[in-house]
Short mmCIF file of C-alpha atoms (C1' of nucleotides) in Angstrom, two decimals:
data_model
loop_
_atom_site.label_atom_id
_atom_site.label_comp_id
_atom_site.label_asym_id
_atom_site.label_seq_id
_atom_site.Cartn_x
_atom_site.Cartn_y
_atom_site.Cartn_z
CA MET A 938 -9.90 17.24 21.92
CA ASN A 939 -7.29 14.84 19.89
CA GLN A 940 -3.81 15.25 20.59
CA GLN A 941 -2.06 14.76 17.48
CA LEU A 942 -2.16 11.27 16.60
CA THR A 943 0.21 10.01 13.56
CA ILE A 944 1.81 7.21 12.52
CA PRO A 945 4.67 6.75 10.98
CA LYS A 946 5.98 7.84 7.52
CA GLY A 947 5.58 5.39 4.91
CA THR A 948 3.06 3.27 6.95
CA ARG A 949 -0.26 2.85 6.94
CA ASP A 950 -3.38 1.74 8.58
CA PHE A 951 -5.87 -0.83 6.62
CA ASN A 952 -9.45 -0.56 7.39
CA PRO A 953 -11.67 -3.61 7.02
CA GLU A 954 -12.76 -3.26 3.37
CA GLN A 955 -8.76 -2.96 2.85
CA VAL A 956 -8.32 -6.16 4.86
CA LEU A 957 -10.48 -8.02 3.25
CA LYS A 958 -9.46 -7.30 -0.34
CA ARG A 959 -5.67 -7.66 1.24
CA GLU A 960 -6.37 -10.97 2.18
CA PHE A 961 -7.55 -12.01 -0.75
CA ILE A 962 -4.43 -11.49 -3.04
CA PHE A 963 -2.90 -13.33 0.13
CA GLN A 964 -5.23 -16.30 -0.32
CA THR A 965 -4.88 -16.25 -4.09
CA LEU A 966 -1.23 -16.48 -4.12
CA LYS A 967 -1.42 -19.02 -1.53
CA ASN A 968 -3.74 -21.32 -2.70
CA VAL A 969 -1.19 -21.24 -6.06
CA PHE A 970 1.96 -21.90 -4.20
CA THR A 971 0.43 -24.86 -2.69
CA LYS A 972 -1.07 -25.93 -6.13
CA TYR A 973 2.56 -26.16 -7.17
CA GLY A 974 4.21 -27.68 -4.02
CA PHE A 975 5.40 -24.95 -1.91
CA VAL A 976 5.02 -25.13 1.69
CA PRO A 977 4.75 -22.54 4.00
CA ILE A 978 7.74 -20.69 6.57
CA GLU A 979 7.94 -17.29 8.98
CA THR A 980 11.18 -15.90 10.54
CA PRO A 981 10.87 -13.30 13.02
CA VAL A 982 10.48 -9.58 12.06
CA MET A 983 13.77 -8.94 13.27
CA GLU A 984 17.34 -10.45 12.50
CA MET A 985 20.54 -10.04 14.04
CA LEU A 986 22.05 -7.02 12.34
CA SER A 987 25.28 -9.36 11.32
CA THR A 988 23.21 -11.41 9.26
CA LEU A 989 21.54 -8.67 6.82
CA LEU A 990 24.40 -6.36 6.77
CA GLY A 991 26.92 -6.05 2.98
CA LYS A 992 23.87 -8.49 1.87
CA TYR A 993 22.49 -5.36 -0.47
CA GLY A 994 25.02 -3.71 -1.19
CA ASP A 995 26.26 -0.05 0.19
CA GLU A 996 22.69 1.91 -0.55
CA GLY A 997 20.68 -1.27 1.20
CA ASP A 998 22.63 -1.20 4.32
CA LYS A 999 21.60 2.60 4.71
CA LEU A 1000 18.06 1.18 4.34
CA LEU A 1001 18.00 -1.21 7.46
CA PHE A 1002 16.09 -0.27 10.40
CA LYS A 1003 18.04 -0.78 13.48
CA ILE A 1004 16.72 -1.73 16.36
CA LEU A 1005 17.99 -0.17 19.81
CA ASN A 1006 19.70 -2.64 22.19
CA SER A 1007 17.95 -3.22 25.42
CA GLY A 1008 19.70 -2.68 28.84
CA ASP A 1009 22.20 -0.23 29.86
CA PHE A 1010 24.03 -0.25 26.44
CA THR A 1011 26.16 2.75 26.98
CA GLN A 1012 28.42 1.13 29.71
CA ASN A 1013 30.38 -0.58 26.78
CA ILE A 1014 31.00 2.79 25.03
CA SER A 1015 34.03 4.82 25.74
CA ASN A 1016 34.02 8.63 26.26
CA ASP A 1017 36.35 8.86 22.75
CA GLU A 1018 33.86 6.66 20.80
CA TRP A 1019 30.80 9.00 21.71
CA ASN A 1020 33.17 12.32 21.17
CA GLU A 1021 34.46 10.63 17.84
CA LYS A 1022 30.32 10.78 16.52
CA ASN A 1023 30.81 8.12 13.91
CA LEU A 1024 27.43 7.07 13.46
CA GLN A 1025 28.14 3.89 11.94
CA LYS A 1026 30.37 2.82 14.04
CA LEU A 1027 28.20 3.95 17.29
CA SER A 1028 25.31 2.17 15.80
CA MET A 1029 26.87 -1.40 14.86
CA LYS A 1030 27.64 -0.51 19.23
CA LEU A 1031 24.07 0.30 19.79
CA CYS A 1032 22.21 -1.87 18.05
CA GLU A 1033 22.75 -5.33 17.07
CA LYS A 1034 18.93 -6.47 15.82
CA GLY A 1035 17.04 -4.91 12.09
CA LEU A 1036 13.83 -5.34 10.65
CA ARG A 1037 14.30 -7.67 7.79
CA TYR A 1038 14.81 -5.94 4.61
CA ASP A 1039 13.12 -8.88 2.50
CA LEU A 1040 12.56 -12.13 2.81
CA THR A 1041 15.41 -13.97 0.35
CA VAL A 1042 18.22 -13.29 3.23
CA PRO A 1043 16.24 -14.66 6.34
CA PHE A 1044 15.18 -17.65 4.09
CA ALA A 1045 18.35 -18.27 3.29
CA ARG A 1046 20.01 -18.07 6.87
CA TYR A 1047 17.06 -20.58 7.84
CA VAL A 1048 17.90 -22.64 5.43
CA VAL A 1049 21.52 -22.77 6.75
CA MET A 1050 20.28 -23.66 10.19
CA HIS A 1051 18.27 -26.09 9.45
CA ARG A 1052 19.66 -27.79 6.90
CA ASN A 1053 19.65 -31.15 8.56
CA GLU A 1054 15.96 -31.51 9.03
CA ILE A 1055 15.51 -29.69 4.98
CA VAL A 1056 14.56 -32.36 2.99
CA PHE A 1057 16.26 -30.81 -0.66
CA PRO A 1058 14.99 -29.74 -3.02
CA PHE A 1059 13.13 -27.17 -0.54
CA LYS A 1060 10.26 -25.64 -2.10
CA ARG A 1061 8.90 -22.91 0.45
CA TYR A 1062 6.55 -19.82 0.23
CA GLN A 1063 6.79 -16.90 2.68
CA ILE A 1064 4.06 -13.95 3.12
CA GLN A 1065 5.25 -11.73 5.69
CA PRO A 1066 6.02 -7.43 5.69
CA VAL A 1067 9.44 -6.17 5.26
CA TRP A 1068 10.88 -2.74 6.25
CA ARG A 1069 13.13 -0.31 4.32
CA ALA A 1070 14.05 2.76 5.72
CA ASP A 1071 13.39 4.65 2.14
CA ARG A 1072 12.10 7.67 0.92
CA PRO A 1073 8.15 6.71 0.46
CA GLN A 1074 6.24 7.77 -2.71
CA LYS A 1075 3.60 6.08 -4.96
CA GLY A 1076 3.83 2.44 -4.64
CA ARG A 1077 6.53 2.43 -2.58
CA TYR A 1078 6.20 2.41 1.41
CA ARG A 1079 8.24 1.97 4.20
CA GLU A 1080 6.46 -1.32 5.51
CA PHE A 1081 5.04 -3.72 3.06
CA TYR A 1082 4.61 -7.29 2.25
CA GLN A 1083 6.53 -9.84 0.61
CA CYS A 1084 5.38 -13.02 -0.81
CA ASP A 1085 8.22 -14.98 -1.49
CA VAL A 1086 8.70 -18.29 -3.42
CA ASP A 1087 11.83 -19.93 -3.39
CA ILE A 1088 12.99 -23.41 -4.83
CA ILE A 1089 16.71 -24.09 -3.29
CA GLY A 1090 18.88 -27.13 -3.56
CA THR A 1091 18.94 -27.89 -7.43
CA ASP A 1092 19.89 -26.43 -10.49
CA SER A 1093 17.25 -27.74 -13.05
CA LEU A 1094 15.94 -24.93 -14.95
CA ASN A 1095 12.73 -26.61 -14.14
CA GLY A 1096 12.54 -24.01 -11.42
CA GLU A 1097 12.65 -21.20 -13.73
CA VAL A 1098 9.76 -23.30 -15.84
CA GLU A 1099 7.46 -23.65 -12.40
CA LEU A 1100 7.93 -20.02 -11.59
CA LEU A 1101 7.02 -18.99 -15.11
CA HIS A 1102 3.96 -21.08 -14.81
CA ILE A 1103 2.95 -19.29 -11.03
CA ILE A 1104 3.27 -16.12 -12.60
CA GLN A 1105 0.61 -17.15 -15.26
CA ASP A 1106 -1.29 -19.22 -12.73
CA VAL A 1107 -1.29 -15.66 -10.00
CA PHE A 1108 -2.35 -12.94 -12.49
CA GLN A 1109 -4.80 -15.11 -14.26
CA SER A 1110 -6.61 -15.90 -11.01
CA LEU A 1111 -6.28 -12.08 -10.30
CA ASN A 1112 -7.54 -11.37 -13.67
CA LEU A 1113 -4.67 -8.81 -14.37
CA GLY A 1114 -2.68 -8.15 -17.59
CA TYR A 1115 0.99 -8.80 -17.42
CA ILE A 1116 3.78 -9.88 -19.28
CA THR A 1117 6.79 -11.09 -17.56
CA PHE A 1118 10.83 -9.94 -19.02
CA ILE A 1119 13.36 -12.36 -18.59
CA ASN A 1120 17.22 -12.65 -18.95
CA ASN A 1121 19.85 -14.02 -17.86
CA ARG A 1122 22.52 -12.55 -15.64
CA LYS A 1123 25.25 -14.60 -17.50
CA ILE A 1124 24.44 -13.18 -20.92
CA LEU A 1125 25.00 -9.96 -19.24
CA GLN A 1126 28.32 -11.05 -18.07
CA GLY A 1127 29.05 -11.74 -21.64
CA LEU A 1128 28.30 -8.56 -22.72
CA ALA A 1129 30.33 -7.33 -20.33
CA GLU A 1130 33.36 -9.49 -21.23
CA GLN A 1131 33.05 -8.95 -24.83
CA CYS A 1132 33.14 -5.00 -24.04
CA GLU A 1133 36.41 -5.72 -21.58
CA ILE A 1134 34.76 -3.77 -18.95
CA GLU A 1135 33.96 -7.23 -16.66
CA ASN A 1136 35.54 -4.91 -13.97
CA HIS A 1137 32.32 -2.72 -14.05
CA PHE A 1138 29.65 -5.43 -14.38
CA VAL A 1139 27.67 -4.03 -11.58
CA LYS A 1140 27.74 -0.34 -13.06
CA PHE A 1141 27.14 -1.94 -16.22
CA THR A 1142 24.24 -3.43 -14.86
CA THR A 1143 22.35 -0.57 -13.40
CA ILE A 1144 22.71 1.43 -16.75
CA ILE A 1145 21.46 -1.06 -19.03
CA ASP A 1146 18.37 -1.66 -16.29
CA LYS A 1147 17.15 1.78 -16.98
CA LEU A 1148 16.40 1.48 -20.71
CA ASP A 1149 12.85 1.48 -20.85
CA LYS A 1150 13.12 4.59 -18.01
CA ILE A 1151 15.43 6.87 -19.68
CA GLY A 1152 15.54 5.79 -23.49
CA LYS A 1153 18.48 3.77 -25.35
CA ASP A 1154 20.25 7.26 -25.95
CA GLU A 1155 20.51 7.99 -22.65
CA VAL A 1156 22.14 4.61 -22.02
CA TYR A 1157 24.45 4.98 -24.08
CA ALA A 1158 25.62 8.34 -23.16
CA GLU A 1159 25.68 6.89 -19.44
CA LEU A 1160 28.03 4.24 -20.88
CA LEU A 1161 30.61 6.31 -21.39
CA GLN A 1162 31.00 6.54 -17.62
CA LEU A 1163 33.09 3.20 -18.03
CA PRO A 1164 36.18 2.63 -19.35
CA ILE A 1165 34.79 1.16 -22.52
CA GLN A 1166 36.64 1.35 -26.11
CA ALA A 1167 35.12 2.98 -28.89
CA LYS A 1168 35.01 -0.03 -30.75
CA HIS A 1169 33.33 -1.82 -28.54
CA LEU A 1170 30.54 0.64 -27.63
CA GLU A 1171 29.90 1.23 -31.27
CA ASN A 1172 29.37 -2.81 -31.68
CA LEU A 1173 27.34 -2.83 -28.54
CA LYS A 1174 25.18 -0.24 -29.83
CA VAL A 1175 24.37 -2.13 -33.23
CA PHE A 1176 23.86 -4.79 -31.50
CA LEU A 1177 21.56 -3.67 -28.97
CA ASN A 1178 19.71 -1.56 -31.85
CA GLN A 1179 19.02 -4.94 -33.93
CA PHE A 1180 18.09 -6.84 -30.89
CA LEU A 1181 15.49 -4.32 -29.84
CA GLU A 1182 13.76 -4.07 -33.20
CA LEU A 1183 13.08 -8.36 -33.28
CA THR A 1184 9.66 -8.82 -31.33
CA THR A 1185 9.99 -12.65 -31.17
CA ASN A 1186 12.12 -14.53 -28.55
CA ASP A 1187 13.22 -17.05 -31.13
CA ASP A 1188 14.92 -13.91 -33.30
CA ARG A 1189 16.05 -12.51 -30.32
CA ILE A 1190 17.78 -15.54 -28.92
CA LEU A 1191 18.98 -16.33 -32.74
CA LEU A 1192 20.60 -12.69 -32.50
CA ALA A 1193 22.03 -13.01 -29.14
CA LYS A 1194 23.84 -16.33 -30.34
CA SER A 1195 25.36 -15.30 -32.99
CA TYR A 1196 26.60 -11.74 -31.59
CA ILE A 1197 27.96 -13.24 -28.12
CA GLN A 1198 30.70 -15.14 -27.99
CA SER A 1199 32.23 -15.55 -24.46
CA ASN A 1200 31.42 -18.72 -23.28
CA THR A 1201 29.83 -17.62 -19.95
CA GLY A 1202 27.34 -15.73 -22.38
CA LYS A 1203 26.85 -18.61 -24.29
CA ILE A 1204 25.91 -20.61 -21.44
CA GLY A 1205 23.18 -17.93 -20.62
CA ILE A 1206 21.70 -18.28 -23.90
CA ASN A 1207 21.34 -21.79 -23.50
CA GLU A 1208 19.40 -21.35 -20.62
CA ILE A 1209 17.37 -18.71 -21.51
CA GLU A 1210 16.71 -20.90 -24.89
CA THR A 1211 15.69 -24.40 -22.74
CA ILE A 1212 13.66 -22.32 -20.58
CA LEU A 1213 11.62 -20.39 -23.21
CA GLN A 1214 10.99 -23.95 -24.81
CA LYS A 1215 9.76 -25.62 -22.11
CA SER A 1216 7.67 -22.61 -21.32
CA ASN A 1217 6.13 -23.11 -24.85
CA GLN A 1218 5.45 -26.74 -24.19
CA ILE A 1219 3.04 -26.16 -21.55
CA GLY A 1220 1.08 -23.12 -22.80
CA LEU A 1221 2.61 -20.17 -20.87
CA ASN A 1222 2.88 -17.15 -22.91
CA SER A 1223 3.12 -13.39 -22.08
CA ILE A 1224 6.90 -13.99 -21.64
CA LYS A 1225 9.74 -12.01 -23.59
CA PHE A 1226 13.54 -12.01 -23.64
CA ASP A 1227 14.71 -8.97 -22.36
CA ILE A 1228 18.37 -8.27 -22.64
CA LEU A 1229 18.39 -5.25 -21.20
CA LEU A 1230 16.42 -6.63 -17.99
CA ALA A 1231 19.19 -6.68 -15.12
CA ARG A 1232 18.04 -6.38 -11.69
CA GLY A 1233 19.90 -4.55 -8.50
CA LEU A 1234 20.02 -7.41 -6.39
CA ASN A 1235 23.59 -8.73 -6.72
CA TYR A 1236 23.26 -11.92 -5.44
CA TYR A 1237 21.25 -12.91 -8.71
CA THR A 1238 23.95 -15.44 -10.84
CA GLY A 1239 21.63 -17.10 -13.41
CA THR A 1240 18.09 -16.00 -14.68
CA ILE A 1241 16.56 -12.77 -13.85
CA LEU A 1242 12.89 -11.96 -14.21
CA GLU A 1243 10.51 -9.35 -13.63
CA VAL A 1244 6.97 -8.75 -14.40
CA LYS A 1245 4.74 -5.96 -15.06
CA SER A 1246 1.29 -4.87 -14.89
CA THR A 1247 -0.03 -4.32 -18.67
CA GLU A 1248 -2.63 -1.95 -17.51
CA VAL A 1249 -1.15 0.46 -14.54
CA GLU A 1250 2.28 2.15 -14.93
CA ILE A 1251 3.68 1.14 -10.99
CA GLY A 1252 7.04 -0.64 -11.60
CA SER A 1253 7.77 -4.42 -11.62
CA ILE A 1254 4.90 -6.59 -9.58
CA CYS A 1255 7.22 -9.75 -9.38
CA GLY A 1256 10.70 -9.61 -9.36
CA GLY A 1257 13.10 -13.11 -8.96
CA GLY A 1258 16.15 -14.74 -10.10
CA ARG A 1259 18.37 -17.48 -9.75
CA TYR A 1260 21.08 -17.27 -7.22
CA ASP A 1261 23.92 -19.96 -7.30
CA ASN A 1262 25.55 -18.97 -3.79
CA LEU A 1263 23.03 -17.34 -1.82
CA THR A 1264 23.80 -19.66 1.43
CA GLY A 1265 27.40 -19.61 1.00
CA ILE A 1266 27.83 -16.01 3.07
CA PHE A 1267 26.40 -18.27 5.81
CA GLY A 1268 29.10 -21.27 4.92
CA LEU A 1269 27.11 -23.18 3.07
CA PRO A 1270 28.23 -23.21 -0.29
CA ASN A 1271 27.03 -24.80 -3.40
CA VAL A 1272 23.62 -24.76 -2.62
CA SER A 1273 21.89 -23.27 -5.92
CA GLY A 1274 17.86 -21.95 -5.70
CA VAL A 1275 15.82 -19.78 -8.05
CA GLY A 1276 12.51 -18.07 -6.35
CA MET A 1277 10.65 -14.73 -6.81
CA SER A 1278 9.01 -12.40 -4.80
CA PHE A 1279 5.13 -10.85 -5.52
CA GLY A 1280 4.87 -7.27 -4.68
CA ALA A 1281 1.04 -7.61 -3.02
CA ASP A 1282 0.80 -3.94 -2.03
CA ARG A 1283 1.75 -2.95 -5.64
CA ILE A 1284 -0.86 -5.71 -6.99
CA TYR A 1285 -3.61 -4.15 -4.43
CA ASP A 1286 -3.06 -0.70 -6.12
CA ILE A 1287 -3.54 -1.92 -9.42
CA MET A 1288 -6.70 -4.31 -8.47
CA ASP A 1289 -7.78 -1.42 -6.84
CA THR A 1290 -7.68 1.10 -9.34
CA LEU A 1291 -8.74 -1.28 -12.18
CA HIS A 1292 -12.03 -2.69 -9.55
CA ARG A 1293 -10.51 -6.07 -10.24
CA PHE A 1294 -11.63 -7.12 -6.45
CA PRO A 1295 -14.85 -9.52 -6.39
CA GLU A 1296 -17.64 -7.62 -5.39
CA ASN A 1297 -18.99 -9.77 -2.45
CA LEU A 1298 -15.79 -9.47 -1.04
CA THR A 1299 -16.28 -6.49 0.84
CA HIS A 1300 -19.68 -7.49 2.12
CA PRO A 1301 -18.87 -10.41 4.35
CA ILE A 1302 -22.11 -10.32 6.75
CA HIS A 1303 -24.86 -11.88 5.05
CA VAL A 1304 -28.17 -11.04 7.54
CA PHE A 1305 -28.47 -8.22 10.19
CA VAL A 1306 -30.59 -9.70 13.09
CA ALA A 1307 -32.51 -6.51 14.19
CA ASN A 1308 -33.47 -6.42 17.80
CA PHE A 1309 -36.32 -4.60 19.17
CA ILE A 1310 -38.24 -5.96 21.37
CA PRO A 1311 -36.72 -6.45 24.92
CA GLU A 1312 -39.12 -9.17 25.88
CA ILE A 1313 -38.22 -11.55 22.95
CA GLU A 1314 -34.39 -10.89 22.97
CA TYR A 1315 -33.48 -14.23 23.89
CA LYS A 1316 -35.66 -15.81 21.12
CA VAL A 1317 -34.54 -13.80 18.29
CA LEU A 1318 -30.85 -14.54 19.85
CA HIS A 1319 -31.67 -17.84 19.04
CA ILE A 1320 -32.68 -17.52 15.86
CA ALA A 1321 -29.19 -15.74 15.17
CA SER A 1322 -27.71 -18.77 16.81
CA LEU A 1323 -29.48 -21.10 14.49
CA LEU A 1324 -28.55 -19.22 11.57
CA ARG A 1325 -24.95 -19.24 12.60
CA THR A 1326 -24.85 -23.10 12.90
CA ASN A 1327 -26.09 -23.30 9.37
CA GLN A 1328 -23.04 -21.22 8.27
CA ILE A 1329 -24.69 -18.17 7.25
CA ASN A 1330 -22.78 -15.00 8.88
CA VAL A 1331 -25.04 -12.94 11.24
CA ASP A 1332 -24.76 -9.43 12.85
CA PHE A 1333 -27.09 -9.28 15.51
CA PHE A 1334 -28.03 -5.75 17.24
CA TYR A 1335 -27.49 -5.54 20.38
CA ASP A 1336 -29.57 -3.07 22.28
CA PRO A 1337 -33.41 -3.70 22.03
CA HIS A 1338 -34.54 0.03 23.04
CA ILE A 1339 -33.26 1.22 19.83
CA LYS A 1340 -35.89 2.05 17.08
CA LEU A 1341 -35.91 -0.39 14.12
CA LYS A 1342 -35.54 2.54 12.05
CA LYS A 1343 -32.62 3.44 13.37
CA GLN A 1344 -31.39 -0.61 13.16
CA LEU A 1345 -32.36 -0.73 9.13
CA SER A 1346 -30.53 2.62 8.55
CA ILE A 1347 -27.27 0.72 10.29
CA ALA A 1348 -27.48 -2.15 8.26
CA ASN A 1349 -28.01 -0.30 4.90
CA GLN A 1350 -24.87 1.59 6.38
CA LYS A 1351 -22.96 -1.70 7.00
CA ASN A 1352 -24.21 -2.73 3.14
CA ILE A 1353 -25.57 -6.14 4.35
CA LEU A 1354 -28.06 -7.50 1.84
CA TRP A 1355 -30.52 -9.19 4.14
CA VAL A 1356 -32.23 -8.20 7.38
CA LEU A 1357 -34.17 -10.16 9.45
CA ILE A 1358 -36.94 -8.42 11.48
CA ILE A 1359 -38.51 -10.89 14.09
CA GLY A 1360 -41.51 -9.52 16.53
CA GLU A 1361 -43.80 -10.55 18.63
CA GLU A 1362 -46.06 -11.99 15.75
CA GLU A 1363 -43.53 -13.66 13.89
CA ILE A 1364 -42.42 -15.40 16.98
CA GLN A 1365 -45.62 -16.67 17.29
CA LYS A 1366 -46.13 -17.62 13.98
CA GLU A 1367 -42.71 -19.11 13.46
CA GLN A 1368 -42.75 -16.77 10.00
CA TYR A 1369 -40.13 -14.09 10.15
CA LEU A 1370 -39.94 -11.36 7.89
CA LEU A 1371 -36.50 -11.06 5.98
CA LYS A 1372 -35.99 -8.06 3.95
CA ASN A 1373 -33.87 -7.41 1.11
CA MET A 1374 -32.19 -4.46 1.12
CA LYS A 1375 -31.54 -3.67 -2.24
CA THR A 1376 -34.55 -4.51 -3.88
CA GLY A 1377 -36.81 -3.58 -0.90
CA GLU A 1378 -38.63 -6.62 -0.94
CA GLN A 1379 -39.89 -8.53 2.14
CA TYR A 1380 -41.05 -11.96 2.56
CA LEU A 1381 -42.83 -13.86 5.63
CA LEU A 1382 -40.70 -17.34 5.80
CA SER A 1383 -40.39 -20.30 8.07
CA LEU A 1384 -36.59 -20.44 9.64
CA GLN A 1385 -35.77 -23.04 7.08
CA GLU A 1386 -36.60 -20.93 4.02
CA VAL A 1387 -34.90 -17.64 5.18
CA ILE A 1388 -31.87 -20.29 5.61
CA GLU A 1389 -32.57 -21.13 1.88
CA LYS A 1390 -32.86 -17.48 0.65
CA ILE A 1391 -29.76 -16.33 2.05
CA LYS A 1392 -27.73 -19.20 0.81
CA LEU A 1393 -28.85 -18.56 -2.42
CA SER A 1394 -28.17 -15.22 -2.93
"C1'" G B 852 20.81 10.35 0.90
"C1'" U B 853 19.83 14.83 -2.84
"C1'" G B 854 16.06 18.20 -5.26
"C1'" G B 855 11.10 19.98 -5.13
"C1'" U B 856 5.85 20.07 -3.59
"C1'" C B 857 1.52 19.43 -0.26
"C1'" G B 858 -1.15 19.76 4.37
"C1'" U B 859 -8.30 24.50 6.07
"C1'" A B 860 -14.53 20.33 9.69
"C1'" G B 861 -14.88 12.31 9.35
"C1'" C B 862 -13.86 13.42 3.06
"C1'" U B 863 -13.12 16.50 -1.30
"C1'" C B 864 -12.23 21.66 -1.20
"C1'" A B 865 -12.98 27.45 -1.28
"C1'" G B 866 -10.60 31.72 1.66
"C1'" C B 867 -8.32 37.86 -3.53
"C1'" U B 868 -2.51 41.69 -2.71
"C1'" G B 869 -2.41 39.95 5.97
"C1'" G B 870 -7.93 43.10 9.49
"C1'" U B 871 -14.19 42.09 12.74
"C1'" U B 872 -17.78 35.95 15.45
"C1'" A B 873 -12.90 30.67 9.08
"C1'" G B 874 -16.90 28.74 4.77
"C1'" A B 875 -19.72 25.08 0.60
"C1'" G B 876 -20.99 20.17 -0.76
"C1'" C B 877 -20.82 15.20 1.06
"C1'" G B 878 -21.22 12.65 5.43
"C1'" C B 879 -22.84 12.48 10.84
"C1'" C B 880 -26.60 13.17 14.47
"C1'" A B 881 -31.70 14.47 15.27
"C1'" G B 882 -37.12 15.16 13.57
"C1'" A B 883 -41.47 14.31 9.52
"C1'" U B 884 -46.78 10.13 15.24
"C1'" U B 885 -45.47 5.19 18.45
"C1'" G B 886 -42.21 -2.54 13.27
"C1'" U B 887 -39.14 -0.84 8.04
"C1'" G B 888 -33.20 1.85 5.73
"C1'" G B 889 -31.61 4.03 0.73
"C1'" C B 890 -34.99 9.58 -2.05
"C1'" U B 891 -36.83 14.29 -0.52
"C1'" C B 892 -37.87 18.59 3.47
"C1'" U B 893 -36.69 20.69 8.34
"C1'" G B 894 -33.09 21.58 12.26
"C1'" G B 895 -28.18 20.52 14.80
"C1'" A B 896 -23.38 19.29 16.22
"C1'" G B 897 -18.22 19.63 14.61
"C1'" G B 898 -12.03 23.39 13.34
"C1'" U B 899 -6.51 25.85 18.77
"C1'" C B 900 -6.58 26.55 9.72
"C1'" G B 901 -0.31 20.45 11.06
"C1'" C B 902 3.08 21.77 14.77
"C1'" C B 903 6.61 25.35 17.29
"C1'" G B 904 8.85 29.50 16.39
"C1'" G B 905 9.27 34.79 14.00
"C1'" U B 906 7.86 39.80 11.73
"C1'" U B 907 3.70 42.82 12.81
"C1'" C B 908 -1.00 47.01 16.59
"C1'" G B 909 -3.17 42.48 14.05
"C1'" A B 910 -1.52 35.77 10.22
"C1'" G B 911 -5.12 29.99 7.71
"C1'" U B 912 -2.86 34.21 4.69
"C1'" C B 913 4.28 36.42 5.00
"C1'" C B 914 9.32 34.24 6.98
"C1'" G B 915 12.10 30.28 9.35
"C1'" G B 916 12.09 25.34 11.43
"C1'" U B 917 9.87 20.93 12.04
"C1'" C B 918 7.02 16.55 10.71
"C1'" U B 919 3.70 14.72 7.12
"C1'" U B 920 2.03 13.96 2.06
"C1'" C B 921 3.07 13.27 -2.79
"C1'" C B 922 6.51 13.66 -6.93
"C1'" A B 923 11.89 13.42 -9.41
"C1'" C B 924 16.69 10.90 -8.47
"C1'" C B 925 18.97 6.91 -6.19
"C1'" C B 926 17.19 2.08 -4.85
"C1'" C B 927 13.63 -1.30 -5.44
"C1'" A B 928 8.28 -4.51 -4.46
#
RNA sequence: GUGGUCGUAGCUCAGCUGGUUAGAGCGCCAGAUUGUGGCUCUGGAGGUCGCCGGUUCGAGUCCGGUCUUCCACCCCA
């Protein structure tokens, strides 16, 4: 019968109901982004490997999907190179393009290429799929959408505040509980300096970042892997323990101020303080200063933030931060930006498990027009078309030889609320039978009344 | 990338220690008189037991490989 059909690992098909739900999320995001003055761009699904490689660390490079060159590319490869079997090296010869891994790096490339036509500060949003050759698991796919908002070309902290505002707007619009964790890479830098391990900063941040997952004792244990002096570790422990016991942002800032001595660290704390003050003034809430938030991506240099659901355990649903030099790698230095990315697929999973999608979303067809008498088919079709000109979504049944019984059953399966039944008598009287499939009630109405009734429901 | 895990009708699953024509519920299709669905009743269709190979007289059931699913690590949305 069927041959073995399958789709690649970590990818998914979406049925009509799922697409409608996903589009609801995308539309909500777009509406909010637009409200805050952001404009959309799109970039190709593939980029040159040279723009992608080296931007996500060694781990990230491995997760890139590479695209085989077209043409007879084997000509350029010597027998020695084949025999060497150095996959890494060989793939660079065979592939010059790759699927994008995120939207931030393509955006940086876009900014550099279009710098002369862009008006800075540039506020863009971008909603497109990205691909990672990761091992799939729950909330983790090889193809998924990112919904990015970035402000580039200003180092004003108002950028951060606006992003926090957007987060609140989005999750309130979606009716989801959330909490935003905020920190600053400069504070982490300060901590590292104070412990004299600034040369192991990346390792330090990844360990710190695991706190909510493995607990503080494990974190302290892992910190021993670093060449950290005992007295520094002891001090750090005391500080972190105190910090975690405090619940308000104000107290946490006060404590951080008293502990962190390095200049960079102090700048970071001041930034956080300013952002939180401003956020407070405009009534933003659910923001928590969390000194252990680190985030993996190396290009962040200032503020970092991460949003989690308070209702479903699924990892972060939005994350971002400030990068002072993202375009520097492409030859345009000193352009500061701040941005974040919403994980639409995870938001979908949360909303689906909590049944938070609007009820009528998945039933976009308003009325099913039955068609069961061949002789008057053209008249029924005409009525269907009149309904459509009145902004009513109409499903018209194609085959007049199929029994009404069957047609009603189809309307029922399609979950359509209204069925319009039109026979010879109805045509003659210009009164049509409108049936409510939920209640079973039927009304004999004029066309105008039919339109009103459907629109009211 | 490392270590586990799952895979039987459209869906959710059952199938004891290998043994005759592989089952259930739901769904689907057709009827219960010709212009009325959802409930009920009756009947029916549908599976190369993920794929490839091996052990065996004989495998859905054991072994190996492979693909897929889910999970932990890594990393991340």
